[in-house]
Short mmCIF file of C-alpha atoms in Angstrom, two decimals:
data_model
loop_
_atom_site.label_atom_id
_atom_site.label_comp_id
_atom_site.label_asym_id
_atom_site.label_seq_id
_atom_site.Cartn_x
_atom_site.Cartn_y
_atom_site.Cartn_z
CA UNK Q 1 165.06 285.94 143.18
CA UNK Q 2 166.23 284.89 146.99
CA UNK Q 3 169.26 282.24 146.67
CA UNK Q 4 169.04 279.65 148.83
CA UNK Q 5 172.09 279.11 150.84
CA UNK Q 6 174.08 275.50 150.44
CA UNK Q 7 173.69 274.97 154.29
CA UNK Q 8 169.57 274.82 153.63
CA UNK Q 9 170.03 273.15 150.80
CA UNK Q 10 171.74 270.28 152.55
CA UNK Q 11 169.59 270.15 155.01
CA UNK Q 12 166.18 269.85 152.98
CA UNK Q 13 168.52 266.92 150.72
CA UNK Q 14 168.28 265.11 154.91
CA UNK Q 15 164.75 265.52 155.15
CA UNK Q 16 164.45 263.79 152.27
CA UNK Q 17 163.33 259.85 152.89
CA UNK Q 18 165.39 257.37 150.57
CA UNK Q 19 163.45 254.17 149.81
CA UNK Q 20 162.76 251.47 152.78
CA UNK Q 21 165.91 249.08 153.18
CA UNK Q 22 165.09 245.22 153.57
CA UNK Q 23 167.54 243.47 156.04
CA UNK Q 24 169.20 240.00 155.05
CA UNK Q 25 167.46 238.32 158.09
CA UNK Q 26 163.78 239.30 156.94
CA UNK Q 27 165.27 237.83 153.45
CA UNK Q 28 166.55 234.41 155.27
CA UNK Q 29 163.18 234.29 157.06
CA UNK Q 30 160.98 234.61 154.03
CA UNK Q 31 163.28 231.75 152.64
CA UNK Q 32 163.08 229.60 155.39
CA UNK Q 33 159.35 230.00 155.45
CA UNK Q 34 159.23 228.99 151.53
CA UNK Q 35 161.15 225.98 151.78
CA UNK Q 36 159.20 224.59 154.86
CA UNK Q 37 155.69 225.37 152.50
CA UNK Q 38 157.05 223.09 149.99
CA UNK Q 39 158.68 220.63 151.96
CA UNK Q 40 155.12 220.02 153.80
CA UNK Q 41 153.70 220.16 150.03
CA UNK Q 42 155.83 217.31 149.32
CA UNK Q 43 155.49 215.50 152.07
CA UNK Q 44 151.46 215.40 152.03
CA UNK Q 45 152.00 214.08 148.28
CA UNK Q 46 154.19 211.53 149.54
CA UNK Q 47 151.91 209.98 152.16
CA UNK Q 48 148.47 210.30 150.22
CA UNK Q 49 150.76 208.58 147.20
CA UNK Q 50 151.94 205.80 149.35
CA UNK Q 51 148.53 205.19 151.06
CA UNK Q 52 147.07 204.72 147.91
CA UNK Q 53 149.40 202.58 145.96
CA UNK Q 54 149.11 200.34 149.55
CA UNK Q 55 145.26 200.20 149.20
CA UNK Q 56 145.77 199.11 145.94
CA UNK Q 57 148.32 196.05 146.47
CA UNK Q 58 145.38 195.17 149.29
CA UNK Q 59 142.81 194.77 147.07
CA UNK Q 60 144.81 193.57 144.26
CA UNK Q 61 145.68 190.35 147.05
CA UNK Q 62 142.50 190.32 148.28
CA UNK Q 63 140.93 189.85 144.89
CA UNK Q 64 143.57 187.00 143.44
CA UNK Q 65 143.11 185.14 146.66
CA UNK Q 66 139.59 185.13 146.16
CA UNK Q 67 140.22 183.90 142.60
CA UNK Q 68 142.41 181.31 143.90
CA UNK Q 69 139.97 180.32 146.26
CA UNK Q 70 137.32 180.30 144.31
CA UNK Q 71 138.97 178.12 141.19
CA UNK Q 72 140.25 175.91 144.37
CA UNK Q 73 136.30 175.55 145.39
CA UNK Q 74 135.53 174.82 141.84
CA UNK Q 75 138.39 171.95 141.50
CA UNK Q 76 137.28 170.40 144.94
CA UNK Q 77 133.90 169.29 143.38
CA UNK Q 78 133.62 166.23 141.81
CA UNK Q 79 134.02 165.64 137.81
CA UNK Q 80 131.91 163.01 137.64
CA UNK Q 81 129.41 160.75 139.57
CA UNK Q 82 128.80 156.94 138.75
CA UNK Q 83 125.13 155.34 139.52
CA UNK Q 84 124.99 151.87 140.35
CA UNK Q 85 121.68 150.49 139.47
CA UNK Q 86 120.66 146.44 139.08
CA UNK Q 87 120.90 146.93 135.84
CA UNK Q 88 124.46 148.43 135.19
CA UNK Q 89 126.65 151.49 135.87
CA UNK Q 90 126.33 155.07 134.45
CA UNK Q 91 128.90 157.43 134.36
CA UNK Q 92 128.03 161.45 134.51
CA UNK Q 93 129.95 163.97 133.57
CA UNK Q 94 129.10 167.12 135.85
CA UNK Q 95 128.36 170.58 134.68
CA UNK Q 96 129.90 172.52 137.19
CA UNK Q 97 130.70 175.17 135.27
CA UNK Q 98 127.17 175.89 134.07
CA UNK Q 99 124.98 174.69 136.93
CA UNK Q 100 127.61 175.12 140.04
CA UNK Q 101 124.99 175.45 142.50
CA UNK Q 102 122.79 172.37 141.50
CA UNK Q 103 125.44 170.44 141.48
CA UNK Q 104 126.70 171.74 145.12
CA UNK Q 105 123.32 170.33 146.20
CA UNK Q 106 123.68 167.06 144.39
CA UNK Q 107 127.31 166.30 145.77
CA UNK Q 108 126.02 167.38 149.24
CA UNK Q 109 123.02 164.65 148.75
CA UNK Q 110 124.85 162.20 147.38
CA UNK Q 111 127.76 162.31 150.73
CA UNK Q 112 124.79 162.23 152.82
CA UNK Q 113 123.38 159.28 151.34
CA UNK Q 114 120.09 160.70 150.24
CA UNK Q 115 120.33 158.53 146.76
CA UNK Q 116 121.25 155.53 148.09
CA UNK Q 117 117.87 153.11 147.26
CA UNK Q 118 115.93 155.89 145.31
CA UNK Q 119 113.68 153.63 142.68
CA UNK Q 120 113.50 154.90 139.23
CA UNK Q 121 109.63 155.61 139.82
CA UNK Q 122 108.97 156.67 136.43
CA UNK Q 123 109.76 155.04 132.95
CA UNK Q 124 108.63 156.79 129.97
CA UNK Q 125 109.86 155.44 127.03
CA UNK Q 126 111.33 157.53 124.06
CA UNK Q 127 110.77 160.66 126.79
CA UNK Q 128 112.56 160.20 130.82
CA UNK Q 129 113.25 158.14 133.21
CA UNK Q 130 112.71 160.13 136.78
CA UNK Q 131 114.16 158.82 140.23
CA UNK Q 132 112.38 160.26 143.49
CA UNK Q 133 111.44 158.87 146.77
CA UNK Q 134 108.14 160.15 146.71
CA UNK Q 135 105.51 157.81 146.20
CA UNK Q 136 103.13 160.54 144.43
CA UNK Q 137 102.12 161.40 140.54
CA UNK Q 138 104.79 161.59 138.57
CA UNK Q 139 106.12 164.86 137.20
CA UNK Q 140 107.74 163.51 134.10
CA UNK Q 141 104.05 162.13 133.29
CA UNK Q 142 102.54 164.92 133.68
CA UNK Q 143 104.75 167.01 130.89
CA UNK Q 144 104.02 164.07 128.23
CA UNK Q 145 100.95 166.43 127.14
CA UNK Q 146 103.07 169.09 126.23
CA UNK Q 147 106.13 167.05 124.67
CA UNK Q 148 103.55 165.56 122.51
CA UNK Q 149 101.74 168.45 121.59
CA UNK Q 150 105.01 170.31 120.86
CA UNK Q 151 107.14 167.90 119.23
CA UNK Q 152 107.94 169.78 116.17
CA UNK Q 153 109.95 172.33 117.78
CA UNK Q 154 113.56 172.90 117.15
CA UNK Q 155 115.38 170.78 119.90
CA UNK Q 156 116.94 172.69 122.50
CA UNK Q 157 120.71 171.23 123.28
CA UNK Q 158 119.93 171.68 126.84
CA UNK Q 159 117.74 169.04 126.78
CA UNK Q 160 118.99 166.53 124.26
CA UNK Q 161 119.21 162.89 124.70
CA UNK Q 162 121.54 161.26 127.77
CA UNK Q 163 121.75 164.27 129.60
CA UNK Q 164 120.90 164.50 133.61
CA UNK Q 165 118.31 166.98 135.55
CA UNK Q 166 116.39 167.95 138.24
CA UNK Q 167 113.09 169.86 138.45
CA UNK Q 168 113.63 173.44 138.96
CA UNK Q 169 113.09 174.54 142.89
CA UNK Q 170 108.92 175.35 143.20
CA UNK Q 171 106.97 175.92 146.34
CA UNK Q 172 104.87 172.66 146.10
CA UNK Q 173 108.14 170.28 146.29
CA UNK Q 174 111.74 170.71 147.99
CA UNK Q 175 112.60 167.19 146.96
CA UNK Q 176 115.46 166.55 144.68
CA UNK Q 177 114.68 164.29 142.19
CA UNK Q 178 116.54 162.92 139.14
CA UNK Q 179 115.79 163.11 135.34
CA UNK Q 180 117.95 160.94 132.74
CA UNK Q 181 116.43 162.22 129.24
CA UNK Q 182 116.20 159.15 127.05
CA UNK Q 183 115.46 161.51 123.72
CA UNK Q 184 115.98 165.07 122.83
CA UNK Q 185 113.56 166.88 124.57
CA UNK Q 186 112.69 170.46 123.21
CA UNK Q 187 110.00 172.13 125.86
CA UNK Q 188 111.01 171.60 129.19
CA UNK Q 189 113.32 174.56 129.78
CA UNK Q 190 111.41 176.06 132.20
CA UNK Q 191 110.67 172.73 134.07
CA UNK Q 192 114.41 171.40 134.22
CA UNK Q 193 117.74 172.52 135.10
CA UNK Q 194 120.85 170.06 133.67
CA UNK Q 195 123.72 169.66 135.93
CA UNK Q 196 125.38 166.15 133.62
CA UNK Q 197 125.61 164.38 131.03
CA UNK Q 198 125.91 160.66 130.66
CA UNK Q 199 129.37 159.76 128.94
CA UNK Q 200 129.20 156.24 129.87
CA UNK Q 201 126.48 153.27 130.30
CA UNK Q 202 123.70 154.57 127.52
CA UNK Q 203 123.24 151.13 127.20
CA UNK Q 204 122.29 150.59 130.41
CA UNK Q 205 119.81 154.11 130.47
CA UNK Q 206 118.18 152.30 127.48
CA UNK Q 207 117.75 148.99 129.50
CA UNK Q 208 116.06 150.66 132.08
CA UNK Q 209 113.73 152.38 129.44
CA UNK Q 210 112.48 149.18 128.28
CA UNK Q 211 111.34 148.06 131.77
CA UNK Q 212 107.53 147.08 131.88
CA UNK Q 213 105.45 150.01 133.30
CA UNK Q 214 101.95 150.04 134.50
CA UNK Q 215 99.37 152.49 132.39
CA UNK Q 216 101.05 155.25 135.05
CA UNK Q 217 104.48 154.67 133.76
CA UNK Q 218 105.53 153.01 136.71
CA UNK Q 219 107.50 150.32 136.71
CA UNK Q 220 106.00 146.39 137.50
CA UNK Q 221 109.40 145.01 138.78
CA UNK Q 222 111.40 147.92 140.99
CA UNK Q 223 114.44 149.24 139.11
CA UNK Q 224 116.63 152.26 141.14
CA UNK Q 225 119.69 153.18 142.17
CA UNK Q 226 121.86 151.43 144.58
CA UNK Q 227 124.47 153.85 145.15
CA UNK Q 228 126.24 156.72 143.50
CA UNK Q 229 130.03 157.08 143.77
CA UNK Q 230 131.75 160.52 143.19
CA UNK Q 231 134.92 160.96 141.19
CA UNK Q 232 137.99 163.19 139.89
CA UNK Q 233 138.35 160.98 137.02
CA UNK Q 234 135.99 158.86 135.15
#
């Protein structure tokens, strides 16, 4: 067998490649470019973060000033409204928790005046006594069929003696007319919506009741209401 001489030997061990070398600067770069990916990572996180929790603190004020607003609305209304009629006064306490917008229409009316002089046109004793300034058929007469007919059912305490309404809104009448209930009432639910109560001057509800009335329920002498005075405090 041919020996192969140490000179070719040495120079097949140069031919030889030995594995790729990596220099420090493609090493820095690669770093550098790694750090910068992160930082922008972090700093994306950082603005969506912030954006958000600002959104939030914006809608979190918007929504307590509109609570504040709104309780502020609510506290502007008046607590109670005092009739003056010939025969005495009678204090209501509003509902304007339960029937806010009726009685937003009802302190509108009464600053405008609209109540000033509206008769009691309507007396029906043991049943309502309805104010309007229409000179038409009374409403509250025409519901005496049904009270009568339906007098055993259970009372409702919507409607139970002393307390103040208006017909519900209909298409044949926009007028705003006034119901004092003089006994619990049990069927007229879907005819009346109560915005008070009387607190004071039942005495003076049941002196009106007792008022001489044609065979229409209207009253023979005129009996109404001379003004109504709005109030914070009873």
């Amino acid at each position: 067998m041919a020996k192969i001489k140490p000179q070719a030997l040495l120079l097949q061990s140069k031919k030889k490649k030995g594995p790729a070398r990596i220099s420090l600067s493609t090493i820095i770069s690669c770093n550098v470019i790694v750090i910068l990916i992160v930082l922008s990572l972090y700093a994306t996180y950082r603005h969506w973060y912030h954006r958000s929790n600002d959104q939030l603190d914006t809608d979190l004020e918007k929504f307590e000033h509109s609570e504040i607003f709104g309780e502020s609305t609510r506290s502007d209304l008046p607590s109670y409204a005092i009739f003056s009629t010939a025969k005495g006064l009678i204090t209501i306490e509003l509902s304007k928790d339960s029937s806010r917008d009726v009685v937003d229409k009802f302190v509108d009316l009464c600053r405008k005046g609209y109540f000033k002089g509206m008769l009691f046109d309507h007396v029906i004793k043991n049943f309502v006594i309805q104010g309007a300034h229409s000179q038409r058929s009374g409403v509250a007469e025409d519901w005496i069929p049904k009270g009568k007919a339906h007098s055993r059912l259970g009372i409702s305490p919507k409607h139970e003696a002393f307390v103040l309404g208006t017909r519900k809104p209909n298409k044949d009448s926009k007028e705003f007319e006034l119901f004092i209930t003089t006994a619990p009432i049990p069927d007229l639910n879907e005819k009346l919506t109560v915005f008070g109560r009387v607190i004071k001057g039942e005495d003076v509800v049941q002196e009106i009741e007792e008022v001489d009335t044609d065979e229409h329920y209207r009253p023979k002498s005129p009996v109404g209401i001379i003004d109504i005075a709005l109030k914070q405090e009873a």
